[in-house]
Coordinates of C-alpha atoms and ligand atoms in Angstrom, one line a residue:
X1 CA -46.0 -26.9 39.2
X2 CA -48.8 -28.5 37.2
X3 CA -48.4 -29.6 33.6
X4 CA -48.4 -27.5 30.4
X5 CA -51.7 -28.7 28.9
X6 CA -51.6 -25.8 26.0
X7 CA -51.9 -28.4 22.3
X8 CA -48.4 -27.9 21.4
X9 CA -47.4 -26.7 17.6
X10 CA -43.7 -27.1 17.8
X11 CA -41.9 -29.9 19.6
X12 CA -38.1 -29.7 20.2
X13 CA -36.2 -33.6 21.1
X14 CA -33.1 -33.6 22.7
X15 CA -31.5 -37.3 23.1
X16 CA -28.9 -38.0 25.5
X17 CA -28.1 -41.2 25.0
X18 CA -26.3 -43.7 22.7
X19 CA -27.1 -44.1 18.9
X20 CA -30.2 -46.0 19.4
X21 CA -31.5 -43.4 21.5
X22 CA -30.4 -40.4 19.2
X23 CA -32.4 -43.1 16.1
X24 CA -35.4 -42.8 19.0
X25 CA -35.5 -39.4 19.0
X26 CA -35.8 -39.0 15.2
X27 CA -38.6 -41.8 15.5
X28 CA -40.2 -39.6 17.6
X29 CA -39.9 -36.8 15.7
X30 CA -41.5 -38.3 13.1
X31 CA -44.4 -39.0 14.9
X32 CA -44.5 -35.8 16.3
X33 CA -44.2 -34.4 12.5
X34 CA -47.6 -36.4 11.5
X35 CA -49.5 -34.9 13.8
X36 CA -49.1 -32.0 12.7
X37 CA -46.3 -30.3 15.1
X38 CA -43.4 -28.9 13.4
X39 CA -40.0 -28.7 15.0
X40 CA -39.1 -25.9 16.9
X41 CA -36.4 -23.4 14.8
X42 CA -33.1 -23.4 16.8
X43 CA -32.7 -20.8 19.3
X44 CA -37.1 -20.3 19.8
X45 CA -39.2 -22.2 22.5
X46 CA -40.7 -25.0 21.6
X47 CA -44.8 -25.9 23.1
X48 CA -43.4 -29.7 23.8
X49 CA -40.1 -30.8 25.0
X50 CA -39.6 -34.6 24.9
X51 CA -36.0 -35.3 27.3
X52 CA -34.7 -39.0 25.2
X53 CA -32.9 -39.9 28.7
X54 CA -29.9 -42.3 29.3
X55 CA -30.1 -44.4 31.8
X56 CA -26.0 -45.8 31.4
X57 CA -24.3 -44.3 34.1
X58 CA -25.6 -42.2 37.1
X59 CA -24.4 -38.7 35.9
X60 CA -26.5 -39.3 32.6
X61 CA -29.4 -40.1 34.4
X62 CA -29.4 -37.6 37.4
X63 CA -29.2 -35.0 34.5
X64 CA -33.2 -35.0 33.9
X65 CA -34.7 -33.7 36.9
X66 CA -32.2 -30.7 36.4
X67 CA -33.4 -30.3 33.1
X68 CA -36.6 -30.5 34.1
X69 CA -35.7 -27.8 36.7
X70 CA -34.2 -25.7 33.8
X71 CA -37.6 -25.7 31.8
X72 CA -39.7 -25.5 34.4
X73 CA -38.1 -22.1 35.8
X74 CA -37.7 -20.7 32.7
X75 CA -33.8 -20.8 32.4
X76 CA -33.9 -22.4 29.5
X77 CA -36.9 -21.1 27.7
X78 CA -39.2 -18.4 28.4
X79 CA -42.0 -20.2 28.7
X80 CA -42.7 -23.5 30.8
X81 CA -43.2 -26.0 27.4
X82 CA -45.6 -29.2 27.8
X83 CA -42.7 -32.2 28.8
X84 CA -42.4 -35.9 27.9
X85 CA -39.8 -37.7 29.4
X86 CA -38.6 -41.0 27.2
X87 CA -35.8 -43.1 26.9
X88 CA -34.2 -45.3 29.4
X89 CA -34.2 -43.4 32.7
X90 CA -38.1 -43.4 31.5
X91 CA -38.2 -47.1 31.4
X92 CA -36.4 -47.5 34.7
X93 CA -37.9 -45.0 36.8
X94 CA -41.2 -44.1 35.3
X95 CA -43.2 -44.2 37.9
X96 CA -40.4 -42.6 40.2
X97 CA -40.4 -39.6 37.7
X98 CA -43.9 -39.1 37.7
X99 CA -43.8 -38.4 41.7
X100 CA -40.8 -36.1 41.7
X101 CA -41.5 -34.2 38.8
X102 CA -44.8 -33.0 38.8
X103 CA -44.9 -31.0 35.5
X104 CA -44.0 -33.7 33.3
X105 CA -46.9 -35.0 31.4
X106 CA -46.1 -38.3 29.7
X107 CA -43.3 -41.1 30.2
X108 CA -42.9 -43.2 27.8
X109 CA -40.3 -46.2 27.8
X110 CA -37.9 -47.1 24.4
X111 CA -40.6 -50.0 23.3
X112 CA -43.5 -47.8 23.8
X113 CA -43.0 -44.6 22.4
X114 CA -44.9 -44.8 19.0
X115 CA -48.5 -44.7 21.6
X116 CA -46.8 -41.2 22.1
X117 CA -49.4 -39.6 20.1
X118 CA -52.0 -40.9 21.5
X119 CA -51.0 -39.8 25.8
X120 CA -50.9 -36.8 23.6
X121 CA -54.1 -36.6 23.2
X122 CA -54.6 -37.3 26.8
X123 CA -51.9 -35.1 27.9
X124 CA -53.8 -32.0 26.5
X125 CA -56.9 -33.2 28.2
X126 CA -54.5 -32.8 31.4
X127 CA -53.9 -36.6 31.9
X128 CA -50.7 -37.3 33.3
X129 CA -49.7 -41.3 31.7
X130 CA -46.6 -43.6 31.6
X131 CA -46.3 -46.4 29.3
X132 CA -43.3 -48.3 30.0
X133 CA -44.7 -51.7 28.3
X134 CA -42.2 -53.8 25.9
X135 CA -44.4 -54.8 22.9
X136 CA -40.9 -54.7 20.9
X137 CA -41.8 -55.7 17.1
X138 CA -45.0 -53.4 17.0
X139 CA -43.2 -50.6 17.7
X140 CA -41.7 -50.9 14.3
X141 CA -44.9 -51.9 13.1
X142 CA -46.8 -48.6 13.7
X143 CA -43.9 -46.0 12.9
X144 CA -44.2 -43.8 9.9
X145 CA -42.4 -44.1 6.7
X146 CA -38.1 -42.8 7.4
X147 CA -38.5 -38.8 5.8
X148 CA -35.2 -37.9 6.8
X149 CA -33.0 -35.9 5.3
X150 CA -29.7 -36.6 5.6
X151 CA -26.5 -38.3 3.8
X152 CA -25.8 -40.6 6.8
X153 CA -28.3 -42.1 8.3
X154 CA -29.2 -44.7 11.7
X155 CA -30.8 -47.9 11.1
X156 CA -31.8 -49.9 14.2
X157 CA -31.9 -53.3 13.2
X158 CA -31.5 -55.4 16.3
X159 CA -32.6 -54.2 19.8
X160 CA -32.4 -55.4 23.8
X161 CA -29.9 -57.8 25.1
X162 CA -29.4 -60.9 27.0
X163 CA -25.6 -60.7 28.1
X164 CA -26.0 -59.2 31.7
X165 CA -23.2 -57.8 32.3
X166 CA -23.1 -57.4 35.4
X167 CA -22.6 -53.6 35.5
X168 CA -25.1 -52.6 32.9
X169 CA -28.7 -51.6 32.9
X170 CA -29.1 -52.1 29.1
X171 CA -30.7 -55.3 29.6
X172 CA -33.4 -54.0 31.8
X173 CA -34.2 -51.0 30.3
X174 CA -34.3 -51.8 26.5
X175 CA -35.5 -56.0 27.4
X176 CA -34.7 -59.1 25.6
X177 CA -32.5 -59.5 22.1
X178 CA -34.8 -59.1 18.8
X179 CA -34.2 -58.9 15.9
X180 CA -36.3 -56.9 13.3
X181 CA -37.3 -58.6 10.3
X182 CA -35.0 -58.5 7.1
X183 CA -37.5 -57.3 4.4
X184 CA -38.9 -54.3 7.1
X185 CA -35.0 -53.4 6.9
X186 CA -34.5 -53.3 3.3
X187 CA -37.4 -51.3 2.9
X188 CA -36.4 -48.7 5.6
X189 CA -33.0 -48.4 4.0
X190 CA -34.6 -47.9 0.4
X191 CA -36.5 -45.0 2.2
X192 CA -33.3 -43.4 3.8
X193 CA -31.6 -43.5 0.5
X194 CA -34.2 -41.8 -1.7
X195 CA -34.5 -39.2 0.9
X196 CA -30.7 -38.8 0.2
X197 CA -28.7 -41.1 2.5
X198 CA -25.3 -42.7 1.5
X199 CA -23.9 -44.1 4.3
X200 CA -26.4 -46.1 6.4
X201 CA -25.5 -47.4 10.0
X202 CA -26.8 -50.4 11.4
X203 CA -27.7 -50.2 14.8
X204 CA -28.1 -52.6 18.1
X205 CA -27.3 -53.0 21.3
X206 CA -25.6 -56.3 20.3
X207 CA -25.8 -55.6 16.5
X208 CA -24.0 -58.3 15.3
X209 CA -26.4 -60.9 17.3
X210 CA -29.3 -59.8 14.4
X211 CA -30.7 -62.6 12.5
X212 CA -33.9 -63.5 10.3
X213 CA -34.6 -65.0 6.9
X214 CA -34.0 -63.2 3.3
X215 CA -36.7 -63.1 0.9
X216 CA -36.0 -66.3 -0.2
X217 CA -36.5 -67.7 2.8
X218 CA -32.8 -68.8 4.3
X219 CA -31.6 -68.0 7.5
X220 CA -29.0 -65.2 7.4
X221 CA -26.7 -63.3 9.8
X222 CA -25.8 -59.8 9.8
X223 CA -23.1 -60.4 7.2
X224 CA -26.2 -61.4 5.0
X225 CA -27.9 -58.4 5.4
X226 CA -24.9 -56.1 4.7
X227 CA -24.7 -58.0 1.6
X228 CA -28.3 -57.6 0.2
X229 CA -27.8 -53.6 2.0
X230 CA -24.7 -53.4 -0.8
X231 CA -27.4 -54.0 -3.9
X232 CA -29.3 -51.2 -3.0
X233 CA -28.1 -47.9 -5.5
X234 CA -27.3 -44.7 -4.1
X235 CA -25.8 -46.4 -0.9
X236 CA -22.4 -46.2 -1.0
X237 CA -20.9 -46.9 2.5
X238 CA -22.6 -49.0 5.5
X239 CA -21.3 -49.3 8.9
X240 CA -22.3 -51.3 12.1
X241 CA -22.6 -50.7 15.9
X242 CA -22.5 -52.1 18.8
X243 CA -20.8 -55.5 18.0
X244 CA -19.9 -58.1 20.8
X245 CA -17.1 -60.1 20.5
X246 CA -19.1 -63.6 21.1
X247 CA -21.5 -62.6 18.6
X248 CA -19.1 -62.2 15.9
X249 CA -19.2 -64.6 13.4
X250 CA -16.9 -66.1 10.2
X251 CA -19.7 -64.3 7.3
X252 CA -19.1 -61.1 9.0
X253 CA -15.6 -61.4 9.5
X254 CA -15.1 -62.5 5.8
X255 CA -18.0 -59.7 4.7
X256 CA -15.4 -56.9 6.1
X257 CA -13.0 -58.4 3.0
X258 CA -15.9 -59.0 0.8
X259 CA -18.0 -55.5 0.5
X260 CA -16.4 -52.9 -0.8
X261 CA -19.1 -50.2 0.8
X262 CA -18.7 -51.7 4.0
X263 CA -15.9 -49.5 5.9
X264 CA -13.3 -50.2 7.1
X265 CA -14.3 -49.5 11.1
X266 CA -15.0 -51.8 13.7
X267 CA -16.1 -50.8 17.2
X268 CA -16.0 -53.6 19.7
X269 CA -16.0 -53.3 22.9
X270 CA -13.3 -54.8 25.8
X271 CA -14.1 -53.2 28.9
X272 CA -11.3 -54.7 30.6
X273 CA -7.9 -56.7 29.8
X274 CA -7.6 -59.0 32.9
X275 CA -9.6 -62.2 32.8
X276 CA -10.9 -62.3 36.8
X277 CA -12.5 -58.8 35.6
X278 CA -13.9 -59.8 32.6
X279 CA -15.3 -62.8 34.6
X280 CA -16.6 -60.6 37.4
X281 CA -17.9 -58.3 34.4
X282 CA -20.0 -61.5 33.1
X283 CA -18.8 -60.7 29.5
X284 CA -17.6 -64.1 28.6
X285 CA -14.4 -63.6 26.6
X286 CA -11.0 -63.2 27.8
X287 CA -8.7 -60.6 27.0
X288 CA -7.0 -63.4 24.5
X289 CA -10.0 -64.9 22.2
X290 CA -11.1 -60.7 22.1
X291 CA -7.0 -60.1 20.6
X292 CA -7.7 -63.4 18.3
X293 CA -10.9 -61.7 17.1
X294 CA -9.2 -58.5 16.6
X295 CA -6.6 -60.5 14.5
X296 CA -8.9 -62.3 12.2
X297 CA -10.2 -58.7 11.3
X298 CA -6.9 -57.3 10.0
X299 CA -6.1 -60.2 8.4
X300 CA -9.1 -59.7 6.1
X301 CA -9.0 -56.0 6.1
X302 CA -5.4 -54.6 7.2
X303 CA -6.1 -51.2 7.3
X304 CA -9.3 -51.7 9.5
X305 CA -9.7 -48.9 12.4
X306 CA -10.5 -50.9 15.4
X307 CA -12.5 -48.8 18.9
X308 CA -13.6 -49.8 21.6
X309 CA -15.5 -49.1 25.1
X310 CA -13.6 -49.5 28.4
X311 CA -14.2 -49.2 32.1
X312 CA -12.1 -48.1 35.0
X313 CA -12.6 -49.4 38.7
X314 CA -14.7 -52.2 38.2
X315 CA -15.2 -53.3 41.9
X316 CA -12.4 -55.5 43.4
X317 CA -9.9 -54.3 40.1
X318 CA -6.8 -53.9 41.4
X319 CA -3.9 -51.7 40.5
X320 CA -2.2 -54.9 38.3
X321 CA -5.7 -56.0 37.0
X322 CA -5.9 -52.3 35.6
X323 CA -2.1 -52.4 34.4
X324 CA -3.4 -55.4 32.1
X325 CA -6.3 -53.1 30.9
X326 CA -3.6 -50.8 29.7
X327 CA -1.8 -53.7 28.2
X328 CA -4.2 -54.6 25.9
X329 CA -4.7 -50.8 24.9
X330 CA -0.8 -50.9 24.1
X331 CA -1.5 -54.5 21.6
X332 CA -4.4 -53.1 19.6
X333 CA -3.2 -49.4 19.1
X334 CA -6.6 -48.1 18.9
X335 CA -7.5 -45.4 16.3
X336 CA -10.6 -44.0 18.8
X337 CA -12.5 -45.2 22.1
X338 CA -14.6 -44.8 24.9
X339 CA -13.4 -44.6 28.8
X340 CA -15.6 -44.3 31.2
X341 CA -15.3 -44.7 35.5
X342 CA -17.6 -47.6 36.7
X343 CA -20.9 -46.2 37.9
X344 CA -22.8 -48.8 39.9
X345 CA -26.8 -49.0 38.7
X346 CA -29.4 -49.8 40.6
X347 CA -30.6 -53.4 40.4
X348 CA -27.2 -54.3 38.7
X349 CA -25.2 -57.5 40.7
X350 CA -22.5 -55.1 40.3
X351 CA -23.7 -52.3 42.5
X352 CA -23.7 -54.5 45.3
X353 CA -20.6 -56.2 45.3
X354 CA -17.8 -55.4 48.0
X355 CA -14.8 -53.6 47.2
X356 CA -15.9 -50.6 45.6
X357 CA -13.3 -48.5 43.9
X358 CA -12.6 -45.2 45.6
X359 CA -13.6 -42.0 43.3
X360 CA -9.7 -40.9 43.5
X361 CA -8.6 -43.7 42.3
X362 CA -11.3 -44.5 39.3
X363 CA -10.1 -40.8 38.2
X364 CA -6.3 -41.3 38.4
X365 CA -6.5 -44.4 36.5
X366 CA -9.2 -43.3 33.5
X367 CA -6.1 -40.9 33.5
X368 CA -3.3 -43.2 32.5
X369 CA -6.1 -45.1 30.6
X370 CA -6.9 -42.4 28.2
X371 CA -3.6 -40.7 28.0
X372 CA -3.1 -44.2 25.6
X373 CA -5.8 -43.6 24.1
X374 CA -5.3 -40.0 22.9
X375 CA -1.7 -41.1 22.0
X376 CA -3.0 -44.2 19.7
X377 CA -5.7 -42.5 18.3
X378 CA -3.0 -39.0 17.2
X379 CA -0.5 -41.6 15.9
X380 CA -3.4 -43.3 13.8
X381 CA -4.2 -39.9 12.8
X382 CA -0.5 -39.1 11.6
X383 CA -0.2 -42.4 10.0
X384 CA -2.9 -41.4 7.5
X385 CA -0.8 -38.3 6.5
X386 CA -0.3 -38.4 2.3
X387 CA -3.1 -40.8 2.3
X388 CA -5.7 -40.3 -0.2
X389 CA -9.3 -41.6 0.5
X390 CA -13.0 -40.7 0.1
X391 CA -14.4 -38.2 2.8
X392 CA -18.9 -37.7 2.6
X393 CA -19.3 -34.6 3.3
X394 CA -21.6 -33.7 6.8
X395 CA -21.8 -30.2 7.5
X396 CA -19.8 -26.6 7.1
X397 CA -17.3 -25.7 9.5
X398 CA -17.2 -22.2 11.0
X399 CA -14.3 -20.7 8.2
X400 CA -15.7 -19.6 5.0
X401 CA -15.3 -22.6 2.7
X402 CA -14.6 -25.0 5.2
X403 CA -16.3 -28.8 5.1
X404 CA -16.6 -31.4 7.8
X405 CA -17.0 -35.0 6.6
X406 CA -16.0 -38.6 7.5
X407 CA -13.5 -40.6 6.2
X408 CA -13.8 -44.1 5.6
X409 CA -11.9 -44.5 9.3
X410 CA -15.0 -42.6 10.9
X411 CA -12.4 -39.7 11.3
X412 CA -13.5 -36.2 10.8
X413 CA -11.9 -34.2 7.9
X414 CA -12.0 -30.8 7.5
X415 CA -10.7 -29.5 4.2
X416 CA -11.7 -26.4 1.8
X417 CA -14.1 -27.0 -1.0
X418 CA -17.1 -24.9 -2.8
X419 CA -19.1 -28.1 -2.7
X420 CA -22.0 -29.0 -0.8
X421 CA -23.8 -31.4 2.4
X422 CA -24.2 -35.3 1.2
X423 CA -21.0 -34.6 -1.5
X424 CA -18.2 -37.4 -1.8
X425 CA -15.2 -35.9 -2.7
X426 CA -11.0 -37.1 -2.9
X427 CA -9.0 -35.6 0.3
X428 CA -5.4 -35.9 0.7
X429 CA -4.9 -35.9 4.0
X430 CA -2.3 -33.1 4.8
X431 CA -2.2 -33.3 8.6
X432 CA -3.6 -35.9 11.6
X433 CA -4.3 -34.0 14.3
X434 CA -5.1 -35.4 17.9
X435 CA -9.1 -35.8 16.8
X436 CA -9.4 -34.8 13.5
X437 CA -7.3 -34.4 10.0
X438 CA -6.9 -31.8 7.9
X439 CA -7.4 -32.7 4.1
X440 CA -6.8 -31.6 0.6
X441 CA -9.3 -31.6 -2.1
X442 CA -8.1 -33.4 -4.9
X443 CA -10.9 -34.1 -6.7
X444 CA -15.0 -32.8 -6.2
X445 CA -17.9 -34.5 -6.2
X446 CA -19.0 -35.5 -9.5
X447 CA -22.6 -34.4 -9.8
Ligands
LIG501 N1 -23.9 -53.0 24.0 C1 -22.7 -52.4 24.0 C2 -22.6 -51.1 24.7 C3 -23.4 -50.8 25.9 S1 -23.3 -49.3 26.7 C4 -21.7 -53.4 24.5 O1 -22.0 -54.4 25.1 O2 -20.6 -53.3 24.3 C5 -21.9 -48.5 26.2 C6 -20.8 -48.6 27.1 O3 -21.0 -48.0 28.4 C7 -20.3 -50.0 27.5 O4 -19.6 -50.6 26.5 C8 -19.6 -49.8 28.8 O5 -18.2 -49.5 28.5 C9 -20.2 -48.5 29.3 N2 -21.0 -48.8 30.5 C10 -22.1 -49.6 30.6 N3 -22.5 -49.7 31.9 C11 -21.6 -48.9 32.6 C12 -21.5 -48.6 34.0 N4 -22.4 -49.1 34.9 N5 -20.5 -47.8 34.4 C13 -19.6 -47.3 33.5 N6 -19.7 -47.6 32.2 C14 -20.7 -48.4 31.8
LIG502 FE1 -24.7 -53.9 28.5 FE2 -23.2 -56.1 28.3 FE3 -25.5 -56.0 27.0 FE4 -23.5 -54.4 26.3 S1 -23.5 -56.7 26.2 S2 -25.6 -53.8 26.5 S3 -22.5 -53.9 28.1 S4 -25.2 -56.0 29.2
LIG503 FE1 -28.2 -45.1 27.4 FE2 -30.3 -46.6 27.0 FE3 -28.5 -46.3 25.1 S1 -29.2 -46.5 28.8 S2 -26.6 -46.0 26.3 S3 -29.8 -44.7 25.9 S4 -29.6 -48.1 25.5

């Protein structure tokens, strides 16, 4: 099947990935939008399909040649659209993609995508290209101004990462930490806001390791920037993620007691609660100085919700290395999180190492690992029952009158209201329900 070479008019981009890949694909979009090509309306073909791959865990990856399958046959649009494969499945296995899929036209890695218009260009004259290069800062550089329209909004403000862990692909496919510069970042939040944006979240792959210098010239942290982010009118709530726990430092601990518009929501990561795993892991805390963090947190903010990521069958974890995984699940109490089975990736030390877990017994203990979790995050939910806090409104549920928005917790609320997208309105929160609570309106947005 050769390549769709047609000069496309509408673009569709669907991201697969984490939040830094979803803030990709509206990048994209954006470029896409400046050339000219609109965005496909939902349910109609669109002339260019870019796939935002994730590159994680094998299932995520594995996905894209059956999507490309899908397009390519017509199951999931009439016509075979022009297809750019990006993301980090791109950046990892450009080249490999390019052989087995012959009807893609362009693969383009995470730091190259803004030179997507121009393989355009060379895609329509029917010249297949992949640019996997990592010129990180110019990216930013050559992006157009944020147009987005939306009352929450992503912010990447640190990407890459040197940790290598030694189960994750992260570090190859997105490169080294860096950090993008702290006046670039103001400026890109102004633009979210006055395209109507309240809450802004900051995004990185280790978003607390972000650094740089203020206007005045001194060297802040993250905390920093969340402060001179809090100035800035029309913002009224800012969040953070990824954070890891050995980049955490005392300003952003203390900024969590200091800034009111900073919420009250911290997702950081464990993986594991026995040491000799966290050792194997490479992740350079113990399950003790990750408690102690956890501590510091509350003590500053008591009513902070705390998440975090987790992984089953690690090779070599044993049945009481996993018991002290569920352990730590019981000391935190965790009011949301993310499970997942290990999934060895190519070039990782990980993959390679003996004592792989079986499949049976990866699935029996994700299991008991996130039967905790469901029953921490429900009893968090209950717990906020006659509570009364701030929700920003998202989108309409499927009832007549019925809202979805976020409470400061980063727990969906549904409640009845005649109001509308980007409003922040009083809830009472009437019932907490397993993944979401039911509120009351008490008072409406005031225009
Ligand atoms: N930078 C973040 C998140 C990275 S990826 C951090 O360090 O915490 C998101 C999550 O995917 C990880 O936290 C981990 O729980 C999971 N993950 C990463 N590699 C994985 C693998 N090979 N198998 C299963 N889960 C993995
Ligand atoms: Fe992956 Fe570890 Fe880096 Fe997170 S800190 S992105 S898990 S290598
Ligand atoms: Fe996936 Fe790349 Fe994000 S591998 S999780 S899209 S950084």
């Amino acid at each position: 099947m050769k390549p769709n070479t047609n000069p496309p008019k509408t673009y569709r981009v669907k991201s697969f990935g984490c939040q830094m890949n979803v803030y990709d694909g509206e990048r994209m979009a954006e470029l896409l939008a400046e050339k000219g090509i609109s965005e496909a309306p939902e349910g109609e073909d669109a002339d260019l399909v870019v796939l935002n791959t994730c590159h994680i865990r094998e299932k995520a990856a594995e996905k894209i040649y059956s999507d490309i399958g899908r397009l390519t046959k017509g199951k999931t649009q009439k016509k075979a659209p022009m297809i750019a494969v990006a993301g980090c499945v791109a950046q990892a296995e450009g080249e490999e993609i390019m052989k087995r899929a012959p009807a893609v036209s362009m693969v383009v890695g995470p730091q190259a995508y803004h030179r997507l218009p121009d393989m355009l260009d060379r895609a329509v004259k029917g010249e297949r290209a992949t640019d996997t290069d990592m010129p990180a800062i110019a990216k930013f550089d050559s992006l157009p101004q944020r147009k987005r329209r939306s009352p929450t909004a992503f912010l990447t403000v640190q990407e890459g990462c040197d940790k290598f862990c030694t189960y994750c692909v992260v570090p190859y496919t997105r490169g080294a930490e860096i950090s993008r510069p702290f006046n670039d970042l103001i400026a890109e939040a102004h633009k979210l806001v006055e395209a109507g944006a309240r809450e802004i979240t900051l995004l990185g792959q280790n978003v607390n390791a972000w650094g740089g210098e203020d206007t005045k010239g001194n060297k802040v942290g993250l905390a920093g920037l969340i402060h001179a982010l809090a100035r800035i009118d029309g913002l009224e709530r800012i969040r953070y993620t990824t954070s890891h726990p050995n980049d955490m430092d005392d300003a952003l601990i203390a900024a969590h007691g200091e800034v009111d518009k900073l919420m009250p929501y911290l997702h950081l990561p464990v993986q594991s609660g026995n040491d000799r795993v966290l050792k194997a892991m490479n992740r350079s805390h113990t399950a003790e100085s990750y408690l102690r963090l956890l501590e510091r947190f509350r003590e500053v903010r008591p009513d902070i919700a705390l998440s975090g990521d987790f992984i089953v069958g690690f090779p070599g974890e044993t049945e009481a290395e996993f018991e002290d995984t569920l352990k730590i699940v019981d000391e935190v109490r965790y009011s949301q999180a993310f499970s997942f089975k290990y999934s060895p990736r190519p070039g990782t030390p990980a993959a390679t190492m003996e004592n792989q877990i079986a499949k049976d017994v990866m699935d029996e203990r994700l299991q008991r690992l996130q039967a905790r979790l469901n029953r921490d995050q429900h009893a968090f939910n209950e717990a906020l029952v006659g509570k009364t806090c701030d929700v920003l409104v998202e989108r309409k549920g499927k009832l007549a009158g019925q809202w979805l928005g976020k409470s400061p917790w980063l727990t969906s609320v549904w409640f009845e209201d005649n109001g509308q997208i980007g409003d922040m309105v009083t809830v009472e929160i009437v019932e907490g329900g397993p993944n979401s609570l039911m509120g009351k309106l008490k008072q409406p947005a005031i225009a």
